[in-house]
mmCIF file of C-alpha atoms and ligand atoms in Angstrom:
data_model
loop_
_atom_site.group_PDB
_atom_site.id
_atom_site.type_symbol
_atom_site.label_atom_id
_atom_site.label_comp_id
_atom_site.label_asym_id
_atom_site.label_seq_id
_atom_site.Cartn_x
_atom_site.Cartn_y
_atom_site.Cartn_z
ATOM 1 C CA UNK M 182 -181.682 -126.747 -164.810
ATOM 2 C CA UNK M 183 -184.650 -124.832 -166.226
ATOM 3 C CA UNK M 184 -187.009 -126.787 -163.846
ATOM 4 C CA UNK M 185 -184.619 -126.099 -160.679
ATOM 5 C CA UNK M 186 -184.947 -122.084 -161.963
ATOM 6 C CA UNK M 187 -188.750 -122.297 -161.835
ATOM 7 C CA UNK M 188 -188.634 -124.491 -158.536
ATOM 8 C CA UNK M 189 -186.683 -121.704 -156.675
ATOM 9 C CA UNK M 190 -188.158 -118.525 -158.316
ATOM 10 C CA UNK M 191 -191.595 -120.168 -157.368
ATOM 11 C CA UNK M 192 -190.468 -120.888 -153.757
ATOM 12 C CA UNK M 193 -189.381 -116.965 -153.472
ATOM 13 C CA UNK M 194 -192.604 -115.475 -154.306
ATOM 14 C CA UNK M 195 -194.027 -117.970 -151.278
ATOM 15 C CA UNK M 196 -191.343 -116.776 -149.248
ATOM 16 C CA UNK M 197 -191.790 -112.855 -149.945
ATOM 17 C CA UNK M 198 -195.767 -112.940 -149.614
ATOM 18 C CA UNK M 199 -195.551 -114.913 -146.043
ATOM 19 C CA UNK M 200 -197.000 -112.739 -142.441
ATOM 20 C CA UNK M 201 -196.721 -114.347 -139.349
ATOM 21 C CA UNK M 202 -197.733 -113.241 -135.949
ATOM 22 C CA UNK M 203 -197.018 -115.924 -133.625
ATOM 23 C CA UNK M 204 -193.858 -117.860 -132.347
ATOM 24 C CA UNK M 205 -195.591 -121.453 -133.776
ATOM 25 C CA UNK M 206 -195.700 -119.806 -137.463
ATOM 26 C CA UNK M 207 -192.415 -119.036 -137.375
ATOM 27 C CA UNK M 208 -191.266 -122.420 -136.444
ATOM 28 C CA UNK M 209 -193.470 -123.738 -138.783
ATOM 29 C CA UNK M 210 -191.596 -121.450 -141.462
ATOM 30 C CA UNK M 211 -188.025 -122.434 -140.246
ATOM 31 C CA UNK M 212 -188.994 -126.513 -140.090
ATOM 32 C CA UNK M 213 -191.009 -126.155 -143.467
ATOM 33 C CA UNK M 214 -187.883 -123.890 -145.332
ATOM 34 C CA UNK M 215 -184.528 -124.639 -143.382
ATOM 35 C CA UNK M 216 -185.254 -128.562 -141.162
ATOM 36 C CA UNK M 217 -183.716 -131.672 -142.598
ATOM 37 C CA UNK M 218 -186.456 -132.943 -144.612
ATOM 38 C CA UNK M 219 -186.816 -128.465 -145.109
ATOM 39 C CA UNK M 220 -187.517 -127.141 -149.166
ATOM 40 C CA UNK M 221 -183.809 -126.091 -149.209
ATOM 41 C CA UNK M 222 -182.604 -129.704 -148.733
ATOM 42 C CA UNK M 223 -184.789 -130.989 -151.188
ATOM 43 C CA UNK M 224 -183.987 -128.039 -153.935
ATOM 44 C CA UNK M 225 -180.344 -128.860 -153.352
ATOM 45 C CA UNK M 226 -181.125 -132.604 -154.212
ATOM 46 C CA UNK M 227 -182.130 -131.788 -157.315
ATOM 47 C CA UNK M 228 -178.417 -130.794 -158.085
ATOM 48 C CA UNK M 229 -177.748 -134.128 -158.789
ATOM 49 C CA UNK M 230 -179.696 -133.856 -162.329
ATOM 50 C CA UNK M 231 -178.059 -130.961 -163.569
ATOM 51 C CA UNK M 232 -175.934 -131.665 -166.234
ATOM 52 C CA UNK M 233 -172.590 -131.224 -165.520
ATOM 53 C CA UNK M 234 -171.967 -128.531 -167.433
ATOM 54 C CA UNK M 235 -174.432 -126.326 -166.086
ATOM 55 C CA UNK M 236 -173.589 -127.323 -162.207
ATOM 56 C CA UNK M 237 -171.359 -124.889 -161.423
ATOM 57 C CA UNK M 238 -173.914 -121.725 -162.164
ATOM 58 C CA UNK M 239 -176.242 -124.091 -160.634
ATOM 59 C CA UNK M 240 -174.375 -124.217 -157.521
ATOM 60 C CA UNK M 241 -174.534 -120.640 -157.406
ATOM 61 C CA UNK M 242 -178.246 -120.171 -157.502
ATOM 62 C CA UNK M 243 -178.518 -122.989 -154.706
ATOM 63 C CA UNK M 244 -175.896 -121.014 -152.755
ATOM 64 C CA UNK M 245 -178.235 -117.727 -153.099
ATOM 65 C CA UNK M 246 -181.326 -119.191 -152.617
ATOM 66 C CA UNK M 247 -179.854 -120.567 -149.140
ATOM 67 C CA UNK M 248 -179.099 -117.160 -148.707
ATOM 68 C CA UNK M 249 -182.150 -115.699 -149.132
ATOM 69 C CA UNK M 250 -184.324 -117.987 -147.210
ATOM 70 C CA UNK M 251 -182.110 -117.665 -144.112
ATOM 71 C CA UNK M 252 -182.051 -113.822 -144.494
ATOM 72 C CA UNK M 253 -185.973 -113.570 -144.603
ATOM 73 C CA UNK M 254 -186.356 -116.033 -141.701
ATOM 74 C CA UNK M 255 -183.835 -113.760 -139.500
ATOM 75 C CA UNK M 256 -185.550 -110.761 -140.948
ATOM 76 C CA UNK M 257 -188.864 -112.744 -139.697
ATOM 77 C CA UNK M 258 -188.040 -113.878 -136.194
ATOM 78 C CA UNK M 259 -186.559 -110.089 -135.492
ATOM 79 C CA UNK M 260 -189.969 -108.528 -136.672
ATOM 80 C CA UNK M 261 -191.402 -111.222 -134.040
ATOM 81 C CA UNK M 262 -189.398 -109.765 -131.215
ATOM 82 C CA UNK M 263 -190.254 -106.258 -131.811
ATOM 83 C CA UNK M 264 -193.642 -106.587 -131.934
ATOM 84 C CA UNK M 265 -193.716 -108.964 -129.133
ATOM 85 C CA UNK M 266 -192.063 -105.758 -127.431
ATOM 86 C CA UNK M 267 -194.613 -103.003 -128.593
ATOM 87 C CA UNK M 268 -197.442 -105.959 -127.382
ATOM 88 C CA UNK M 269 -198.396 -104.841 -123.972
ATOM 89 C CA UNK M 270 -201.416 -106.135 -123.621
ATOM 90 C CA UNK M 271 -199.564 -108.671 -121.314
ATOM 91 C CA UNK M 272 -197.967 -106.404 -119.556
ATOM 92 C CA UNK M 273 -198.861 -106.449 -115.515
ATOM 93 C CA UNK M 274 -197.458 -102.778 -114.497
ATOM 94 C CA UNK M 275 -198.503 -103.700 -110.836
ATOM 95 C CA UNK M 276 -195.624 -106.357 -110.673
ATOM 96 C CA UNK M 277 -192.970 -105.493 -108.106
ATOM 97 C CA UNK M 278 -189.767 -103.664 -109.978
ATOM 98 C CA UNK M 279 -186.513 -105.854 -110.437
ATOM 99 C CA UNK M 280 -184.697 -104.959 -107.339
ATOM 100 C CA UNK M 281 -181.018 -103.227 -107.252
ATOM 101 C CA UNK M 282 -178.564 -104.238 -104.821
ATOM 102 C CA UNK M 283 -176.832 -101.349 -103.135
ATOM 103 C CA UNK M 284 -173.204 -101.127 -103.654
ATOM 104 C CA UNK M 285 -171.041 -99.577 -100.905
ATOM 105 C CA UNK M 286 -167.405 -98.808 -100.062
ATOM 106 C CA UNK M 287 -164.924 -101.121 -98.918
ATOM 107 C CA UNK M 288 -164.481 -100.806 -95.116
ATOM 108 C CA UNK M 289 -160.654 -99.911 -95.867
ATOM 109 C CA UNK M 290 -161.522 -97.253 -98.191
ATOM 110 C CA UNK M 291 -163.905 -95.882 -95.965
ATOM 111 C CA UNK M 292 -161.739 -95.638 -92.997
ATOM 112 C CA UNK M 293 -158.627 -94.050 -95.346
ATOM 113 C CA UNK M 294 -161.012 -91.200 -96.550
ATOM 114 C CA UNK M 295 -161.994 -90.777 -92.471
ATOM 115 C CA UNK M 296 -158.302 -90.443 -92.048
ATOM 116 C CA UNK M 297 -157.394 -88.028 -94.694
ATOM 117 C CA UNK M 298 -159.981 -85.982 -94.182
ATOM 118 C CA UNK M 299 -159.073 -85.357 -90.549
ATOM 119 C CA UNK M 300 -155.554 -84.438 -91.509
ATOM 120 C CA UNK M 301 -156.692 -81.947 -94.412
ATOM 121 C CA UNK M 302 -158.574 -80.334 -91.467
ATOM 122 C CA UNK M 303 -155.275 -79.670 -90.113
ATOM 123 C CA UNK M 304 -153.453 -78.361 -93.285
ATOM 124 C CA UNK M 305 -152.176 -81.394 -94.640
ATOM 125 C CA UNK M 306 -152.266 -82.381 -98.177
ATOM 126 C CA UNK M 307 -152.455 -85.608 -99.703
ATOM 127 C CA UNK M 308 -148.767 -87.133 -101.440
ATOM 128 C CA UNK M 309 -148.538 -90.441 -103.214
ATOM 129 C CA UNK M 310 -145.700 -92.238 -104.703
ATOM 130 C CA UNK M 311 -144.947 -94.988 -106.519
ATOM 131 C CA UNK M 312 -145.441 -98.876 -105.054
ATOM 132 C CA UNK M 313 -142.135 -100.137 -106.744
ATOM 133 C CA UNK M 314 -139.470 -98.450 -105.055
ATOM 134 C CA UNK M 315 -135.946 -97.943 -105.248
ATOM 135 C CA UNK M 316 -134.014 -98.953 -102.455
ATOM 136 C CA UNK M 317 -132.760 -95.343 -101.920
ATOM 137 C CA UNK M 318 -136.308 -94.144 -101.333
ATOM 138 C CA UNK M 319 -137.162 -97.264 -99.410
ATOM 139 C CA UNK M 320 -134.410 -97.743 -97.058
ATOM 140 C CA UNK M 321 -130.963 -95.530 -97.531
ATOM 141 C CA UNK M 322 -132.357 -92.119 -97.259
ATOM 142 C CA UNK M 323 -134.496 -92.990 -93.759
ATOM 143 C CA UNK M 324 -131.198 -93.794 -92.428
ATOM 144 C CA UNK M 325 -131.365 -97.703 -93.139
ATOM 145 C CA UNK M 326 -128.133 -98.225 -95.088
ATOM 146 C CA UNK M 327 -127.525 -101.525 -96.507
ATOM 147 C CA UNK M 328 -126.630 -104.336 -93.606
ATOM 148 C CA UNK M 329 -128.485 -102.199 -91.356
ATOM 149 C CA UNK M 330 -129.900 -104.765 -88.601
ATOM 150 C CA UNK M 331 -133.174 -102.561 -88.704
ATOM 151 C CA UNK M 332 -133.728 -103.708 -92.388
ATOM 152 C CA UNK M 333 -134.725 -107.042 -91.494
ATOM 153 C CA UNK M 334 -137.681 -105.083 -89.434
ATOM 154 C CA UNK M 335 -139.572 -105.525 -92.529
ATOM 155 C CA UNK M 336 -138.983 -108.452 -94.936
ATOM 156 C CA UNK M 337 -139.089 -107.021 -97.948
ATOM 157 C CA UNK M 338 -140.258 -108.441 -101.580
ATOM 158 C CA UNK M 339 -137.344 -107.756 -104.004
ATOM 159 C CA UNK M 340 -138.147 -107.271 -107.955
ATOM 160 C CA UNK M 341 -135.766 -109.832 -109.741
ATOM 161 C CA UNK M 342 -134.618 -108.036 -112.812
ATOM 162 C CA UNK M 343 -132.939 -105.098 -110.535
ATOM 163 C CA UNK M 344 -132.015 -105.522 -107.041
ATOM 164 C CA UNK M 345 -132.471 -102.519 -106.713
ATOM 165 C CA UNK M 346 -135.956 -101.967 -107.195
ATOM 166 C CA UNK M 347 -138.593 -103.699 -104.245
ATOM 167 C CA UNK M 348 -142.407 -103.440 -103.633
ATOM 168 C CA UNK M 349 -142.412 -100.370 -100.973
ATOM 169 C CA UNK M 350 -142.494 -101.724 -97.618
ATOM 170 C CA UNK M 351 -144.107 -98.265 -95.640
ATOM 171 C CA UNK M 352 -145.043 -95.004 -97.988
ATOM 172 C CA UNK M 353 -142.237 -93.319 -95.899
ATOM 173 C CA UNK M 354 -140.602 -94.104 -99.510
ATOM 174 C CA UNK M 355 -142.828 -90.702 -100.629
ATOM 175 C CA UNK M 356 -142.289 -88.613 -97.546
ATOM 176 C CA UNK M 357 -138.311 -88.572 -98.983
ATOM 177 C CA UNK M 358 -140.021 -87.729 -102.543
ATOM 178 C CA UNK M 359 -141.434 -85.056 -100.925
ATOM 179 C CA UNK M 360 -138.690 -83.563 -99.160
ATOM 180 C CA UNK M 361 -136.331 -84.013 -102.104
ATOM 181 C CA UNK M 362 -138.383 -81.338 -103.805
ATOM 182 C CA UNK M 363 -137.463 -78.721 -101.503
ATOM 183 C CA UNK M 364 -140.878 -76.748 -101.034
ATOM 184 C CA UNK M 365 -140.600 -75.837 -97.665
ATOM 185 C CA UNK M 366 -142.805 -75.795 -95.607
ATOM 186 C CA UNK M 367 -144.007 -79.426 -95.960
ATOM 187 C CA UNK M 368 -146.990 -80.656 -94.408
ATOM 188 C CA UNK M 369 -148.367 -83.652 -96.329
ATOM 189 C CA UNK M 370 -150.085 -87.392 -95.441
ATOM 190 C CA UNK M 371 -149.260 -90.079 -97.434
ATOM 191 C CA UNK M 372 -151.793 -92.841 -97.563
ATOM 192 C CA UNK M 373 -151.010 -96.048 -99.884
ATOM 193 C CA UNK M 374 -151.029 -99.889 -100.202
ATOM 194 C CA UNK M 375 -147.383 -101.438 -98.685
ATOM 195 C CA UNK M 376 -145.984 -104.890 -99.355
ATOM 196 C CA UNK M 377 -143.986 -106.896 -96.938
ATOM 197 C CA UNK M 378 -143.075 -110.559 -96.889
ATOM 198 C CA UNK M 379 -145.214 -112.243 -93.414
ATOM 199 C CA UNK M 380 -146.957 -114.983 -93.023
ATOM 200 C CA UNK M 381 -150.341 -114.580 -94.042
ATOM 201 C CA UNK M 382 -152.579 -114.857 -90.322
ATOM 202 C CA UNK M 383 -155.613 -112.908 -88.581
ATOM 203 C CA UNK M 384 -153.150 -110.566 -87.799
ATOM 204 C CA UNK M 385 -150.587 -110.024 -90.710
ATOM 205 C CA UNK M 386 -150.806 -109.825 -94.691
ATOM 206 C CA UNK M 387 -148.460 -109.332 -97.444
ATOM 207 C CA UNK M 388 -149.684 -106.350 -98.197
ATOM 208 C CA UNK M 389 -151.876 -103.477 -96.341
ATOM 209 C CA UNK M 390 -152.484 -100.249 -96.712
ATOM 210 C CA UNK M 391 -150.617 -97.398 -94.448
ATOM 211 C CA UNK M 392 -151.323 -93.349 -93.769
ATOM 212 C CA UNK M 393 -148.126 -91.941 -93.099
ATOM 213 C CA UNK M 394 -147.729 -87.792 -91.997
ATOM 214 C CA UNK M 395 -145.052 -85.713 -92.299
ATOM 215 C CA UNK M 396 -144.664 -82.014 -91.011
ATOM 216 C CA UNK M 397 -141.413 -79.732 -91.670
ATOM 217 C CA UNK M 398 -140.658 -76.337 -91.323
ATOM 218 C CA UNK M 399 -138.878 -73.986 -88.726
ATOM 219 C CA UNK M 400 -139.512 -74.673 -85.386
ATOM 220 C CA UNK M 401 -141.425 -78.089 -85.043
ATOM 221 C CA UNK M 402 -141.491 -79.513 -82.148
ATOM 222 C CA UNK M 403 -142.322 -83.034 -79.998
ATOM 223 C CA UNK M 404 -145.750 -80.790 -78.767
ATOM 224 C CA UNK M 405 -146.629 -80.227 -81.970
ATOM 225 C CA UNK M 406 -146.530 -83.862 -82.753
ATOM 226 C CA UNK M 407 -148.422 -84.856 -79.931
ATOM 227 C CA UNK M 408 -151.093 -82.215 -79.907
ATOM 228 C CA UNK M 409 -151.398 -83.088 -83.942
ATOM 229 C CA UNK M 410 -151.694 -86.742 -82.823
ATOM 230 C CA UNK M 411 -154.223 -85.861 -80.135
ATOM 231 C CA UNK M 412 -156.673 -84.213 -82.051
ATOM 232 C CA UNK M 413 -156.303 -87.659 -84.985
ATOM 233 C CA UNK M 414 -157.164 -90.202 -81.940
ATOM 234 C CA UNK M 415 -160.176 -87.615 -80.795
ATOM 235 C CA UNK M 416 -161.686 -87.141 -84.436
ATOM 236 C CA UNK M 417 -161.213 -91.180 -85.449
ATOM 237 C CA UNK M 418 -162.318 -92.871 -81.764
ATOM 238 C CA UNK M 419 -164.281 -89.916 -79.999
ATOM 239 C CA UNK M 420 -163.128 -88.207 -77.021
ATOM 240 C CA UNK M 421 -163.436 -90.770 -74.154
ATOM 241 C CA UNK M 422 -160.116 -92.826 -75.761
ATOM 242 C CA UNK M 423 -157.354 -92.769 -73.834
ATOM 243 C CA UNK M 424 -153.973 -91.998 -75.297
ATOM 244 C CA UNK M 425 -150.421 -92.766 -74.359
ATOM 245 C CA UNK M 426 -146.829 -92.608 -75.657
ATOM 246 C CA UNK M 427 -144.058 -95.284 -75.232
ATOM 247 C CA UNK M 428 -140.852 -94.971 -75.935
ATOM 248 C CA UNK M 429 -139.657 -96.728 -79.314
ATOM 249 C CA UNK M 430 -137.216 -96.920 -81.953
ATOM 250 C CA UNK M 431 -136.729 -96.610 -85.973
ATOM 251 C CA UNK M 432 -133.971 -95.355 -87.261
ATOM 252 C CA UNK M 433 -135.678 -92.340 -89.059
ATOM 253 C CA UNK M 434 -136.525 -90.458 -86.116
ATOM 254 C CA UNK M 435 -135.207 -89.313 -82.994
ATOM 255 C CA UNK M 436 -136.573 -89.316 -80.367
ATOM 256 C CA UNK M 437 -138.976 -92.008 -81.832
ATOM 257 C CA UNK M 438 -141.995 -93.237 -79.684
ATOM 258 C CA UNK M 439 -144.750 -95.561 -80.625
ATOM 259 C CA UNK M 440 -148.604 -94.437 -80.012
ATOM 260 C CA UNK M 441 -151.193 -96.221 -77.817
ATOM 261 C CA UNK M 442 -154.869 -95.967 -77.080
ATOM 262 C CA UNK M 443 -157.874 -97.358 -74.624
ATOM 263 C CA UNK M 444 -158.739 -100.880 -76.223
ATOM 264 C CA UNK M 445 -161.979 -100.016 -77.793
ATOM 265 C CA UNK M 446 -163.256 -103.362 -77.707
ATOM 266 C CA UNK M 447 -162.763 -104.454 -73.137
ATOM 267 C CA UNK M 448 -162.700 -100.426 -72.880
ATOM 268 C CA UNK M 449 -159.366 -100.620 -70.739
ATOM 269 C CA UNK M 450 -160.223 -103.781 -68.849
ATOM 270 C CA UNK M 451 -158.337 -106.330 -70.937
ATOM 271 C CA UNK M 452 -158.861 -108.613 -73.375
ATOM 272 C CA UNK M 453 -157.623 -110.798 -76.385
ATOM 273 C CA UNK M 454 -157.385 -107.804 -78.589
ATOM 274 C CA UNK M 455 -155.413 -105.874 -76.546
ATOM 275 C CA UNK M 456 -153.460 -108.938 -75.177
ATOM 276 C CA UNK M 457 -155.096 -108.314 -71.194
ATOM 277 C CA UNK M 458 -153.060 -105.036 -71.439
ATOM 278 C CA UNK M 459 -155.556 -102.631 -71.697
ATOM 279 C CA UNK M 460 -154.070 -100.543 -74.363
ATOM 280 C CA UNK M 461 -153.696 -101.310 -78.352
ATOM 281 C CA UNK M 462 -150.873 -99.860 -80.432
ATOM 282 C CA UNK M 463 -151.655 -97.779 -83.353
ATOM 283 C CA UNK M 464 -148.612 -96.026 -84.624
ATOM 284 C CA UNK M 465 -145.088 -95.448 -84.704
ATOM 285 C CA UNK M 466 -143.973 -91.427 -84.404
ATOM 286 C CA UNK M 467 -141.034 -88.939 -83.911
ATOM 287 C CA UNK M 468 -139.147 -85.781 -84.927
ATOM 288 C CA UNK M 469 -137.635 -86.308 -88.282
ATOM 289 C CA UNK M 470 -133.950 -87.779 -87.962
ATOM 290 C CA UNK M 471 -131.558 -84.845 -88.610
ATOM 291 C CA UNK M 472 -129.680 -87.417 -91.347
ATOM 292 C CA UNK M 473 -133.011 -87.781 -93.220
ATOM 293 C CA UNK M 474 -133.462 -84.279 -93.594
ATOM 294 C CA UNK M 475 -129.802 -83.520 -94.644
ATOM 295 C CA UNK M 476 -130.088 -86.732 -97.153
ATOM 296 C CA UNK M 477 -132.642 -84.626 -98.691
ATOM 297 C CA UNK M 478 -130.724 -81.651 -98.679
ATOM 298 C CA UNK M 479 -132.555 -79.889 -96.526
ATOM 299 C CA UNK M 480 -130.631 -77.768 -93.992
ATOM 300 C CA UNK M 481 -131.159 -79.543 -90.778
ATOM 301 C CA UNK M 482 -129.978 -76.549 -88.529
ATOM 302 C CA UNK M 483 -132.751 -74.668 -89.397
ATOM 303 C CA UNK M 484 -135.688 -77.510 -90.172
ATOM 304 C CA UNK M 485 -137.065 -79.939 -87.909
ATOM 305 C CA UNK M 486 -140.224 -82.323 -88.285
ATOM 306 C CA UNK M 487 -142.496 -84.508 -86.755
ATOM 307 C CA UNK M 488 -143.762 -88.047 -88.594
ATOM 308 C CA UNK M 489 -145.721 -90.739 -88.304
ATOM 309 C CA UNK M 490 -147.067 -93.918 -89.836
ATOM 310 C CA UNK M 491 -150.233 -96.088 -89.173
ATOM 311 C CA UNK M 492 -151.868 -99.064 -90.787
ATOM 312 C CA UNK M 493 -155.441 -98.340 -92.174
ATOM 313 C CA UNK M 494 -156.472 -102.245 -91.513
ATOM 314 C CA UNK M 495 -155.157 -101.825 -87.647
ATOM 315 C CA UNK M 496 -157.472 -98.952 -87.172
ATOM 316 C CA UNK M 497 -160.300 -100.356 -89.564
ATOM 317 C CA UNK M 498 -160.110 -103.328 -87.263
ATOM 318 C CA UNK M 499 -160.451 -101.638 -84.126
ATOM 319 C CA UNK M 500 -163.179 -98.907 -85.044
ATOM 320 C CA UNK M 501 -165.284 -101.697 -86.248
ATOM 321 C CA UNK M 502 -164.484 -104.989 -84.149
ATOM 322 C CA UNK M 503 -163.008 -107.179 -86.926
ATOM 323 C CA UNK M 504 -161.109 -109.532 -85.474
ATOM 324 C CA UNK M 505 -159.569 -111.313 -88.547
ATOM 325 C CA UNK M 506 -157.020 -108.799 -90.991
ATOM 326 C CA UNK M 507 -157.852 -111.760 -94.289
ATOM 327 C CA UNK M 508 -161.743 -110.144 -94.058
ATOM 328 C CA UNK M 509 -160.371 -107.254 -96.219
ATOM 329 C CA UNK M 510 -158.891 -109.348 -98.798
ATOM 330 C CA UNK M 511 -161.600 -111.570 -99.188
ATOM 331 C CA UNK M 512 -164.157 -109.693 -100.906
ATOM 332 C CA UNK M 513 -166.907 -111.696 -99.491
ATOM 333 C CA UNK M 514 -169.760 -109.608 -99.371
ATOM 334 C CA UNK M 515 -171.702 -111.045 -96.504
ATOM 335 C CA UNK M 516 -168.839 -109.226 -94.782
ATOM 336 C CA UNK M 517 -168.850 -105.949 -97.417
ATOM 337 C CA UNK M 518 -172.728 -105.723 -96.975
ATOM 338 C CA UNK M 519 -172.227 -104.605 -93.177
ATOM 339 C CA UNK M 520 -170.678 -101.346 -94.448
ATOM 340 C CA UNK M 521 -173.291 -100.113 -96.263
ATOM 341 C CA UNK M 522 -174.315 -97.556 -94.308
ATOM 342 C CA UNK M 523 -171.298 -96.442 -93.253
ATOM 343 C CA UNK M 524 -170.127 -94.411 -96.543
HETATM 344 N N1 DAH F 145 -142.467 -96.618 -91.381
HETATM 345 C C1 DAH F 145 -142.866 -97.239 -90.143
HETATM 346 C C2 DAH F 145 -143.394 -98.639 -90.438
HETATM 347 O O1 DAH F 145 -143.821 -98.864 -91.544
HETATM 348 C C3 DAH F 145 -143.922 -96.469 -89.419
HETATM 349 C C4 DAH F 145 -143.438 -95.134 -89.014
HETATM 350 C C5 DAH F 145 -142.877 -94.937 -87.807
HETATM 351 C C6 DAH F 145 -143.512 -94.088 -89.906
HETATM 352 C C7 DAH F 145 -142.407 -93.705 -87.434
HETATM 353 C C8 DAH F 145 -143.061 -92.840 -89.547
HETATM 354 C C9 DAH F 145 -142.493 -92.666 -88.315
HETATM 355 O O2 DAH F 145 -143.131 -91.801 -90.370
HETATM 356 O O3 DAH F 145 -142.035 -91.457 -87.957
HETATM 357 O O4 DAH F 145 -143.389 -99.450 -89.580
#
């Protein structure tokens, strides 16, 4: 026992008076202290000629000799890094810098800002809402009551635990928000991501993101819609796009008409984009259904309002030429790259 004492107190001293400066003398250190044939292996052989009375506070010392010999060799090889650090004599300052990739916005997000900031132009404010919906929000209030045929317009995704509740098909769910609150006037935009249950194609998701626009007060009218539309379709395309209105339906609004312009891509001369017609539909439009208002209790003798909806990929798709809707959802950046500039 006395003779392991000496053997350890000796190999300390060693320990405490070693310098190194290179990585080969601290390898030598950890092969000569802490390898298999190492001094710690051997010291702890000589446990076996302890008596056994005297092997348990033998085992201790062992145990805090290991200790110590790994805590100087850490304490050694982190000395080595530092001043391997401060060491610039190896240091070529002429070498090119590491370069740093540029990130940039998502095409989508890029085109919703475009959007919202031509509306706040016009007076509009920005409303969001929640993406789980009720289905009063959803459906009821815009004049869709249960059974309604015009439901099945949008296949909805339905939350299991309430039947109630669904992923929001179009953020019309936030223009009723809105209106419930009864601050009147009401001019807002409503830009968020919508869920319905399609197919996934170069053409349709299960989800995509929509701007929808809502104006109320006294005196609205179809003109003001149009003219508010106008200037939108000037501002996003520039002003050699030709716009026209058809006729539609939704159940919200009445009269209801859906929103053409000039395909951007043949310029008016047909092609697959525009389906050899010339003209590409971006939204659906109209004066605010007299129900809808009154289901928000607002007095629909004396209130009318224009609104409309678009989808951000639709017009991402056409002010850039992507011809495939799955490009946003991808996030493959050979694709993001090409947006770089366009923040
Ligand atoms: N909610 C419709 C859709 O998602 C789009 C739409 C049409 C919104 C007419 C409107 C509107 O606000 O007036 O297909």
């Amino acid at each position: 026992m006395n003779q392991l004492l000496a053997h350890i107190e000796q190999y300390k001293k060693e320990i405490t008076a070693i310098k190194i400066s290179s990585k080969e003398d601290l390898e030598s250190f950890r092969i000569k202290y802490l390898g298999t044939k190492g001094i710690l292996k051997n010291v702890m052989g000589e446990m076996k000629n302890v008596p056994i009375d005297q092997k348990k506070e033998a085992g201790q010392l062992l145990n805090e000799f290991k200790l110590f010999v790994e805590s100087n060799y850490e304490a050694l090889a982190n000395s080595m890094e530092t001043t391997s650090v401060k060491d610039k004599s190896n240091l070529d300052i002429t070498l090119p810098g590491q370069p740093l990739s540029v990130g940039s916005r998502h095409p989508i997000s890029i085109v919703h800002n475009k959007i919202v900031q031509i509306f706040q132009r016009l007076g509009f404010s920005v409303a969001e809402g929640p993406e789980i919906e009720d289905d009063w929000h959803n459906f009821s209030a815009l004049n869709l009551p249960e059974n309604h045929p015009a439901r099945d317009m949008q296949d909805t995704f339905y939350i299991s635990q309430n039947p109630d509740w669904l992923l929001r098909t179009h953020t019309s769910s936030v223009q009723i928000r809105e209106m419930e609150k009864g601050d009147l006037p009401l001019r807002i935009i409503c830009p968020g991501r919508v869920y319905r249950n399609e197919t996934i194609s170069a053409r349709a998701h299960c989800f995509f993101n929509q701007v929808e626009g809502l104006y109320i007060a006294e005196n609205v009218s179809f003109a003001d819609l149009k003219q508010t539309l106008y200037f939108f379709v000037k501002e996003m395309f520039g002003t050699d796009v030709k716009v026209r209105f058809r006729p539609s339906y939704f159940p919200f609004t009445e009269p209801s008409a859906e929103m053409d312009i000039s395909c951007l891509i043949c310029d008016g001369a047909g092609c697959s984009v525009c389906k050899k017609t010339g003209w590409v539909e971006i939204l659906g439009c109209g004066m605010v259904h007299p129900s809808v208002l009154d289901n928000c209790g607002i007095d629909s003798n004396k209130y009318t309002g224009f609104a409309f909806g678009m989808g951000i990929e639709r017009i991402t798709m056409l002010l850039y030429q992507v011809k495939d809707l799955r490009l946003f959802s991808e996030n493959d950046v050979r694709f993001l790259r090409q947006f770089t500039s366009a923040i």
